[in-house]
Amino acid sequence: SQQGEEDPQALSIQEGENATMNCSYKTSINNLQWYRQNSGRGLVHLILIRSNEREKHSGRLRVTLDTSKKSSSLLITASRAADTASYFCASQHTGNQFYFGTGTSLTVIP
Amino acid sequence: ETGVTQSPTHLIKTRGQQVTLRCSSQSGHNTVSWYQQALGQGPQFIFQYYREEENGRGNFPPRFSGLQFPNYSSELNVNALELDDSALYLCASSSGVMEETQYFGPGTRLLVL
């Protein structure tokens, strides 16, 4: 399977704290993306980082990529209750095929 | 809202039956990918259609098949349903096979009894 791994599987934090989740993938990539999913519904694209980039920011999101370790991390700063969701990384390989990680379930406690 | 719609939203079938799921891509998008997401897992790539032709397939048996129509909407067909086919089925559209961003529909939740 091409599916990557994410850790932790579940994360529970207080509102205002930062949340960090990690992703590992298996083969070389064109880019890596992070998605959010609420309650088993559709995925929402959050941020993309290309294979030649090391760090990217978007609002309260910061993503890093280490291609030598085949890993990425997503940091959500100053978390809010509305950030409660599942977060998935997806590595894009040849063409437009994506391989998703196993996901991190984030709970932000008000 | 991404502009990608899927129908039906929920479906219950029995083992051995056949099912057809539908996806309307976002306006201007000619590429549709289908994913299966089992409970508690990440989405798994089933296949992709580009301009009415299959353009890549994941590790799924032939009883999973698809179509893409001239208006770029798409169908996913599953024959001889098995209990393990119970999952959320997601489609995603993009404006080309090399496009980096996919836009996901809300999914169809299939339960096989």
mmCIF file of N, CA and C in Angstrom, chain A:
data_model
loop_
_atom_site.group_PDB
_atom_site.id
_atom_site.type_symbol
_atom_site.label_atom_id
_atom_site.label_comp_id
_atom_site.label_asym_id
_atom_site.label_seq_id
_atom_site.Cartn_x
_atom_site.Cartn_y
_atom_site.Cartn_z
ATOM 1 N N SER A 1 0.835 -1.191 0.000
ATOM 2 C CA SER A 1 0.000 0.000 0.000
ATOM 3 C C SER A 1 0.874 1.246 0.000
ATOM 4 N N GLN A 2 0.405 2.265 -0.698
ATOM 5 C CA GLN A 2 1.142 3.523 -0.743
ATOM 6 C C GLN A 2 0.733 4.448 0.383
ATOM 7 N N GLN A 3 -0.183 4.005 1.191
ATOM 8 C CA GLN A 3 -0.716 4.905 2.203
ATOM 9 C C GLN A 3 0.344 5.261 3.216
ATOM 10 N N GLY A 4 0.417 6.556 3.539
ATOM 11 C CA GLY A 4 1.383 7.013 4.524
ATOM 12 C C GLY A 4 0.860 6.845 5.926
ATOM 13 N N GLU A 5 1.700 7.215 6.868
ATOM 14 C CA GLU A 5 1.348 7.124 8.278
ATOM 15 C C GLU A 5 1.296 8.510 8.877
ATOM 16 N N GLU A 6 0.381 8.702 9.811
ATOM 17 C CA GLU A 6 0.340 9.957 10.542
ATOM 18 C C GLU A 6 0.379 9.673 12.026
ATOM 19 N N ASP A 7 0.981 10.596 12.748
ATOM 20 C CA ASP A 7 0.907 10.485 14.198
ATOM 21 C C ASP A 7 0.842 11.876 14.801
ATOM 22 N N PRO A 8 0.189 12.041 15.936
ATOM 23 C CA PRO A 8 -0.502 10.956 16.609
ATOM 24 C C PRO A 8 -1.812 10.597 15.901
ATOM 25 N N GLN A 9 -2.409 9.471 16.271
ATOM 26 C CA GLN A 9 -3.712 9.117 15.721
ATOM 27 C C GLN A 9 -4.771 10.047 16.260
ATOM 28 N N ALA A 10 -4.612 10.461 17.507
ATOM 29 C CA ALA A 10 -5.582 11.355 18.128
ATOM 30 C C ALA A 10 -4.843 12.352 19.009
ATOM 31 N N LEU A 11 -5.374 13.556 19.064
ATOM 32 C CA LEU A 11 -4.740 14.639 19.802
ATOM 33 C C LEU A 11 -5.835 15.491 20.428
ATOM 34 N N SER A 12 -5.696 15.755 21.732
ATOM 35 C CA SER A 12 -6.688 16.559 22.423
ATOM 36 C C SER A 12 -5.960 17.703 23.128
ATOM 37 N N ILE A 13 -6.341 18.935 22.823
ATOM 38 C CA ILE A 13 -5.659 20.100 23.394
ATOM 39 C C ILE A 13 -6.677 21.127 23.840
ATOM 40 N N GLN A 14 -6.221 22.086 24.633
ATOM 41 C CA GLN A 14 -7.064 23.190 25.066
ATOM 42 C C GLN A 14 -7.036 24.298 24.014
ATOM 43 N N GLU A 15 -8.136 24.996 23.927
ATOM 44 C CA GLU A 15 -8.214 26.135 23.010
ATOM 45 C C GLU A 15 -7.069 27.101 23.310
ATOM 46 N N GLY A 16 -6.452 27.600 22.253
ATOM 47 C CA GLY A 16 -5.331 28.523 22.419
ATOM 48 C C GLY A 16 -3.971 27.848 22.318
ATOM 49 N N GLU A 17 -3.927 26.537 22.564
ATOM 50 C CA GLU A 17 -2.659 25.809 22.438
ATOM 51 C C GLU A 17 -2.361 25.530 20.962
ATOM 52 N N ASN A 18 -1.112 25.133 20.724
ATOM 53 C CA ASN A 18 -0.723 24.744 19.369
ATOM 54 C C ASN A 18 -0.899 23.238 19.189
ATOM 55 N N ALA A 19 -1.206 22.839 17.975
ATOM 56 C CA ALA A 19 -1.353 21.410 17.649
ATOM 57 C C ALA A 19 -0.358 21.057 16.560
ATOM 58 N N THR A 20 0.378 19.984 16.777
ATOM 59 C CA THR A 20 1.335 19.516 15.781
ATOM 60 C C THR A 20 1.021 18.082 15.416
ATOM 61 N N MET A 21 0.955 17.819 14.135
ATOM 62 C CA MET A 21 0.746 16.456 13.665
ATOM 63 C C MET A 21 1.762 16.149 12.575
ATOM 64 N N ASN A 22 2.152 14.889 12.512
ATOM 65 C CA ASN A 22 3.235 14.472 11.638
ATOM 66 C C ASN A 22 2.772 13.439 10.632
ATOM 67 N N CYS A 23 3.459 13.404 9.513
ATOM 68 C CA CYS A 23 3.087 12.529 8.415
ATOM 69 C C CYS A 23 4.353 11.957 7.803
ATOM 70 N N SER A 24 4.336 10.671 7.482
ATOM 71 C CA SER A 24 5.444 10.078 6.738
ATOM 72 C C SER A 24 4.887 9.441 5.480
ATOM 73 N N TYR A 25 5.689 9.444 4.426
ATOM 74 C CA TYR A 25 5.254 8.864 3.167
ATOM 75 C C TYR A 25 6.335 7.939 2.651
ATOM 76 N N LYS A 26 6.041 7.223 1.566
ATOM 77 C CA LYS A 26 6.905 6.103 1.224
ATOM 78 C C LYS A 26 7.820 6.327 0.029
ATOM 79 N N THR A 27 7.344 7.029 -0.985
ATOM 80 C CA THR A 27 8.183 7.190 -2.174
ATOM 81 C C THR A 27 8.303 8.673 -2.515
ATOM 82 N N SER A 28 9.172 8.981 -3.451
ATOM 83 C CA SER A 28 9.424 10.387 -3.781
ATOM 84 C C SER A 28 8.148 11.051 -4.298
ATOM 85 N N ILE A 29 8.031 12.316 -4.004
ATOM 86 C CA ILE A 29 6.785 13.034 -4.255
ATOM 87 C C ILE A 29 6.999 14.250 -5.143
ATOM 88 N N ASN A 30 5.907 14.697 -5.757
ATOM 89 C CA ASN A 30 5.891 16.006 -6.411
ATOM 90 C C ASN A 30 5.545 17.083 -5.389
ATOM 91 N N ASN A 31 4.568 16.767 -4.568
ATOM 92 C CA ASN A 31 4.200 17.692 -3.503
ATOM 93 C C ASN A 31 3.475 16.937 -2.410
ATOM 94 N N LEU A 32 3.268 17.601 -1.291
ATOM 95 C CA LEU A 32 2.521 17.019 -0.194
ATOM 96 C C LEU A 32 1.477 18.038 0.238
ATOM 97 N N GLN A 33 0.270 17.554 0.501
ATOM 98 C CA GLN A 33 -0.826 18.450 0.834
ATOM 99 C C GLN A 33 -1.467 18.008 2.142
ATOM 100 N N TRP A 34 -2.062 18.939 2.808
ATOM 101 C CA TRP A 34 -2.816 18.657 4.019
ATOM 102 C C TRP A 34 -4.278 19.005 3.790
ATOM 103 N N TYR A 35 -5.136 18.124 4.279
ATOM 104 C CA TYR A 35 -6.579 18.285 4.151
ATOM 105 C C TYR A 35 -7.210 18.161 5.524
ATOM 106 N N ARG A 36 -8.383 18.721 5.619
ATOM 107 C CA ARG A 36 -9.186 18.652 6.846
ATOM 108 C C ARG A 36 -10.504 17.989 6.493
ATOM 109 N N GLN A 37 -11.022 17.185 7.427
ATOM 110 C CA GLN A 37 -12.298 16.525 7.211
ATOM 111 C C GLN A 37 -13.125 16.623 8.480
ATOM 112 N N ASN A 38 -14.324 17.143 8.329
ATOM 113 C CA ASN A 38 -15.254 17.245 9.454
ATOM 114 C C ASN A 38 -16.236 16.086 9.405
ATOM 115 N N SER A 39 -16.341 15.355 10.501
ATOM 116 C CA SER A 39 -17.398 14.355 10.693
ATOM 117 C C SER A 39 -17.610 13.438 9.501
ATOM 118 N N GLY A 40 -16.524 12.905 8.931
ATOM 119 C CA GLY A 40 -16.649 11.939 7.856
ATOM 120 C C GLY A 40 -17.275 12.469 6.585
ATOM 121 N N ARG A 41 -17.162 13.756 6.344
ATOM 122 C CA ARG A 41 -17.669 14.325 5.105
ATOM 123 C C ARG A 41 -16.514 14.607 4.151
ATOM 124 N N GLY A 42 -16.730 15.494 3.176
ATOM 125 C CA GLY A 42 -15.700 15.750 2.184
ATOM 126 C C GLY A 42 -14.462 16.404 2.771
ATOM 127 N N LEU A 43 -13.366 16.291 2.050
ATOM 128 C CA LEU A 43 -12.110 16.868 2.497
ATOM 129 C C LEU A 43 -11.949 18.282 1.971
ATOM 130 N N VAL A 44 -11.372 19.125 2.802
ATOM 131 C CA VAL A 44 -11.116 20.514 2.434
ATOM 132 C C VAL A 44 -9.610 20.715 2.356
ATOM 133 N N HIS A 45 -9.145 21.243 1.239
ATOM 134 C CA HIS A 45 -7.716 21.467 1.036
ATOM 135 C C HIS A 45 -7.254 22.613 1.924
ATOM 136 N N LEU A 46 -6.139 22.384 2.656
ATOM 137 C CA LEU A 46 -5.607 23.406 3.557
ATOM 138 C C LEU A 46 -4.365 24.077 3.001
ATOM 139 N N ILE A 47 -3.380 23.289 2.628
ATOM 140 C CA ILE A 47 -2.087 23.858 2.256
ATOM 141 C C ILE A 47 -1.301 22.822 1.458
ATOM 142 N N LEU A 48 -0.484 23.309 0.555
ATOM 143 C CA LEU A 48 0.347 22.461 -0.298
ATOM 144 C C LEU A 48 1.792 22.889 -0.169
ATOM 145 N N ILE A 49 2.687 21.928 -0.111
ATOM 146 C CA ILE A 49 4.119 22.233 -0.111
ATOM 147 C C ILE A 49 4.780 21.365 -1.177
ATOM 148 N N ARG A 50 5.583 21.990 -2.009
ATOM 149 C CA ARG A 50 6.214 21.270 -3.102
ATOM 150 C C ARG A 50 7.496 20.600 -2.619
ATOM 151 N N SER A 51 7.975 19.664 -3.408
ATOM 152 C CA SER A 51 9.119 18.856 -2.974
ATOM 153 C C SER A 51 10.392 19.673 -2.827
ATOM 154 N N ASN A 52 10.461 20.836 -3.475
ATOM 155 C CA ASN A 52 11.668 21.668 -3.360
ATOM 156 C C ASN A 52 11.518 22.761 -2.297
ATOM 157 N N GLU A 53 10.438 22.704 -1.536
ATOM 158 C CA GLU A 53 10.222 23.663 -0.456
ATOM 159 C C GLU A 53 10.427 22.979 0.890
ATOM 160 N N ARG A 54 10.774 23.764 1.889
ATOM 161 C CA ARG A 54 11.019 23.188 3.218
ATOM 162 C C ARG A 54 9.994 23.639 4.240
ATOM 163 N N GLU A 55 9.422 24.822 4.009
ATOM 164 C CA GLU A 55 8.460 25.344 4.982
ATOM 165 C C GLU A 55 7.493 26.264 4.265
ATOM 166 N N LYS A 56 6.260 26.261 4.734
ATOM 167 C CA LYS A 56 5.252 27.129 4.147
ATOM 168 C C LYS A 56 4.259 27.541 5.228
ATOM 169 N N HIS A 57 3.734 28.751 5.086
ATOM 170 C CA HIS A 57 2.788 29.275 6.056
ATOM 171 C C HIS A 57 1.507 29.690 5.350
ATOM 172 N N SER A 58 0.395 29.522 6.057
ATOM 173 C CA SER A 58 -0.876 30.036 5.574
ATOM 174 C C SER A 58 -1.736 30.326 6.786
ATOM 175 N N GLY A 59 -1.861 31.603 7.119
ATOM 176 C CA GLY A 59 -2.637 31.970 8.306
ATOM 177 C C GLY A 59 -2.052 31.337 9.547
ATOM 178 N N ARG A 60 -2.863 30.559 10.266
ATOM 179 C CA ARG A 60 -2.394 29.896 11.488
ATOM 180 C C ARG A 60 -1.741 28.535 11.207
ATOM 181 N N LEU A 61 -1.580 28.212 9.951
ATOM 182 C CA LEU A 61 -0.990 26.917 9.578
ATOM 183 C C LEU A 61 0.463 27.091 9.176
ATOM 184 N N ARG A 62 1.277 26.138 9.630
ATOM 185 C CA ARG A 62 2.672 26.088 9.201
ATOM 186 C C ARG A 62 2.977 24.635 8.862
ATOM 187 N N VAL A 63 3.473 24.411 7.673
ATOM 188 C CA VAL A 63 3.817 23.053 7.272
ATOM 189 C C VAL A 63 5.294 23.002 6.925
ATOM 190 N N THR A 64 5.940 21.903 7.309
ATOM 191 C CA THR A 64 7.335 21.670 6.962
ATOM 192 C C THR A 64 7.444 20.364 6.184
ATOM 193 N N LEU A 65 8.482 20.253 5.420
ATOM 194 C CA LEU A 65 8.722 19.059 4.620
ATOM 195 C C LEU A 65 10.198 18.701 4.694
ATOM 196 N N ASP A 66 10.476 17.446 4.996
ATOM 197 C CA ASP A 66 11.846 16.930 5.004
ATOM 198 C C ASP A 66 11.873 15.741 4.049
ATOM 199 N N THR A 67 12.329 15.983 2.830
ATOM 200 C CA THR A 67 12.294 14.915 1.826
ATOM 201 C C THR A 67 13.325 13.823 2.122
ATOM 202 N N SER A 68 14.376 14.155 2.856
ATOM 203 C CA SER A 68 15.378 13.132 3.191
ATOM 204 C C SER A 68 14.798 12.110 4.165
ATOM 205 N N LYS A 69 13.877 12.567 5.004
ATOM 206 C CA LYS A 69 13.221 11.668 5.961
ATOM 207 C C LYS A 69 11.841 11.244 5.487
ATOM 208 N N LYS A 70 11.429 11.755 4.321
ATOM 209 C CA LYS A 70 10.091 11.466 3.798
ATOM 210 C C LYS A 70 9.034 11.744 4.864
ATOM 211 N N SER A 71 9.096 12.960 5.389
ATOM 212 C CA SER A 71 8.146 13.310 6.438
ATOM 213 C C SER A 71 7.742 14.772 6.331
ATOM 214 N N SER A 72 6.593 15.062 6.908
ATOM 215 C CA SER A 72 6.057 16.418 6.935
ATOM 216 C C SER A 72 5.358 16.626 8.271
ATOM 217 N N SER A 73 5.255 17.892 8.663
ATOM 218 C CA SER A 73 4.489 18.190 9.858
ATOM 219 C C SER A 73 3.586 19.382 9.605
ATOM 220 N N LEU A 74 2.449 19.370 10.284
ATOM 221 C CA LEU A 74 1.490 20.474 10.225
ATOM 222 C C LEU A 74 1.338 21.033 11.627
ATOM 223 N N LEU A 75 1.539 22.332 11.739
ATOM 224 C CA LEU A 75 1.358 23.025 13.007
ATOM 225 C C LEU A 75 0.180 23.971 12.875
ATOM 226 N N ILE A 76 -0.758 23.860 13.785
ATOM 227 C CA ILE A 76 -1.867 24.806 13.873
ATOM 228 C C ILE A 76 -1.643 25.623 15.135
ATOM 229 N N THR A 77 -1.452 26.916 14.970
ATOM 230 C CA THR A 77 -1.195 27.754 16.144
ATOM 231 C C THR A 77 -2.495 28.332 16.689
ATOM 232 N N ALA A 78 -2.472 28.654 17.978
ATOM 233 C CA ALA A 78 -3.609 29.297 18.641
ATOM 234 C C ALA A 78 -4.917 28.604 18.278
ATOM 235 N N SER A 79 -4.999 27.328 18.575
ATOM 236 C CA SER A 79 -6.132 26.519 18.127
ATOM 237 C C SER A 79 -7.460 27.045 18.672
ATOM 238 N N ARG A 80 -8.513 26.739 17.903
ATOM 239 C CA ARG A 80 -9.875 27.127 18.255
ATOM 240 C C ARG A 80 -10.743 25.884 18.284
ATOM 241 N N ALA A 81 -11.861 25.946 18.970
ATOM 242 C CA ALA A 81 -12.779 24.799 19.009
ATOM 243 C C ALA A 81 -13.202 24.384 17.600
ATOM 244 N N ALA A 82 -13.315 25.369 16.714
ATOM 245 C CA ALA A 82 -13.726 25.088 15.331
ATOM 246 C C ALA A 82 -12.670 24.323 14.541
ATOM 247 N N ASP A 83 -11.462 24.197 15.090
ATOM 248 C CA ASP A 83 -10.416 23.409 14.419
ATOM 249 C C ASP A 83 -10.605 21.915 14.644
ATOM 250 N N THR A 84 -11.522 21.541 15.520
ATOM 251 C CA THR A 84 -11.787 20.127 15.790
ATOM 252 C C THR A 84 -12.203 19.431 14.498
ATOM 253 N N ALA A 85 -11.428 18.434 14.105
ATOM 254 C CA ALA A 85 -11.644 17.740 12.831
ATOM 255 C C ALA A 85 -10.586 16.657 12.709
ATOM 256 N N SER A 86 -10.654 15.906 11.617
ATOM 257 C CA SER A 86 -9.570 14.981 11.269
ATOM 258 C C SER A 86 -8.712 15.637 10.203
ATOM 259 N N TYR A 87 -7.417 15.427 10.313
ATOM 260 C CA TYR A 87 -6.467 16.049 9.391
ATOM 261 C C TYR A 87 -5.681 14.942 8.687
ATOM 262 N N PHE A 88 -5.582 15.076 7.376
ATOM 263 C CA PHE A 88 -4.906 14.068 6.567
ATOM 264 C C PHE A 88 -3.822 14.725 5.722
ATOM 265 N N CYS A 89 -2.681 14.030 5.611
ATOM 266 C CA CYS A 89 -1.704 14.439 4.613
ATOM 267 C C CYS A 89 -1.932 13.594 3.369
ATOM 268 N N ALA A 90 -1.589 14.139 2.235
ATOM 269 C CA ALA A 90 -1.723 13.428 0.967
ATOM 270 C C ALA A 90 -0.498 13.732 0.128
ATOM 271 N N SER A 91 0.190 12.690 -0.272
ATOM 272 C CA SER A 91 1.371 12.876 -1.113
ATOM 273 C C SER A 91 0.969 12.681 -2.569
ATOM 274 N N GLN A 92 1.412 13.610 -3.391
ATOM 275 C CA GLN A 92 1.098 13.526 -4.811
ATOM 276 C C GLN A 92 2.309 12.997 -5.561
ATOM 277 N N HIS A 93 2.066 11.941 -6.327
ATOM 278 C CA HIS A 93 3.151 11.302 -7.053
ATOM 279 C C HIS A 93 2.935 11.535 -8.539
ATOM 280 N N THR A 94 3.315 10.618 -9.361
ATOM 281 C CA THR A 94 3.212 10.775 -10.814
ATOM 282 C C THR A 94 1.781 11.082 -11.212
ATOM 283 N N GLY A 95 1.630 12.052 -12.111
ATOM 284 C CA GLY A 95 0.293 12.406 -12.550
ATOM 285 C C GLY A 95 -0.472 13.076 -11.432
ATOM 286 N N ASN A 96 -1.707 12.738 -11.283
ATOM 287 C CA ASN A 96 -2.565 13.419 -10.316
ATOM 288 C C ASN A 96 -3.052 12.454 -9.249
ATOM 289 N N GLN A 97 -2.268 11.439 -8.939
ATOM 290 C CA GLN A 97 -2.705 10.439 -7.977
ATOM 291 C C GLN A 97 -2.190 10.806 -6.602
ATOM 292 N N PHE A 98 -3.095 10.756 -5.650
ATOM 293 C CA PHE A 98 -2.779 11.130 -4.283
ATOM 294 C C PHE A 98 -2.818 9.903 -3.380
ATOM 295 N N TYR A 99 -1.897 9.852 -2.428
ATOM 296 C CA TYR A 99 -1.919 8.801 -1.429
ATOM 297 C C TYR A 99 -2.034 9.451 -0.059
ATOM 298 N N PHE A 100 -3.126 9.135 0.615
ATOM 299 C CA PHE A 100 -3.438 9.771 1.883
ATOM 300 C C PHE A 100 -2.842 9.003 3.055
ATOM 301 N N GLY A 101 -2.551 9.750 4.108
ATOM 302 C CA GLY A 101 -2.146 9.142 5.353
ATOM 303 C C GLY A 101 -3.353 8.634 6.112
ATOM 304 N N THR A 102 -3.090 8.106 7.283
ATOM 305 C CA THR A 102 -4.133 7.485 8.099
ATOM 306 C C THR A 102 -4.902 8.491 8.944
ATOM 307 N N GLY A 103 -4.414 9.714 9.023
ATOM 308 C CA GLY A 103 -5.167 10.775 9.666
ATOM 309 C C GLY A 103 -4.882 10.978 11.137
ATOM 310 N N THR A 104 -5.043 12.213 11.576
ATOM 311 C CA THR A 104 -4.969 12.582 12.986
ATOM 312 C C THR A 104 -6.294 13.226 13.366
ATOM 313 N N SER A 105 -6.901 12.702 14.414
ATOM 314 C CA SER A 105 -8.153 13.268 14.907
ATOM 315 C C SER A 105 -7.827 14.296 15.980
ATOM 316 N N LEU A 106 -8.145 15.545 15.705
ATOM 317 C CA LEU A 106 -7.840 16.650 16.630
ATOM 318 C C LEU A 106 -9.109 17.098 17.341
ATOM 319 N N THR A 107 -9.028 17.173 18.657
ATOM 320 C CA THR A 107 -10.119 17.723 19.455
ATOM 321 C C THR A 107 -9.583 18.934 20.199
ATOM 322 N N VAL A 108 -10.215 20.076 20.003
ATOM 323 C CA VAL A 108 -9.837 21.300 20.701
ATOM 324 C C VAL A 108 -10.921 21.601 21.724
ATOM 325 N N ILE A 109 -10.532 21.600 22.973
ATOM 326 C CA ILE A 109 -11.490 21.773 24.068
ATOM 327 C C ILE A 109 -11.640 23.249 24.401
ATOM 328 N N PRO A 110 -12.876 23.768 24.372
ATOM 329 C CA PRO A 110 -13.069 25.199 24.633
ATOM 330 C C PRO A 110 -12.701 25.574 26.063
#
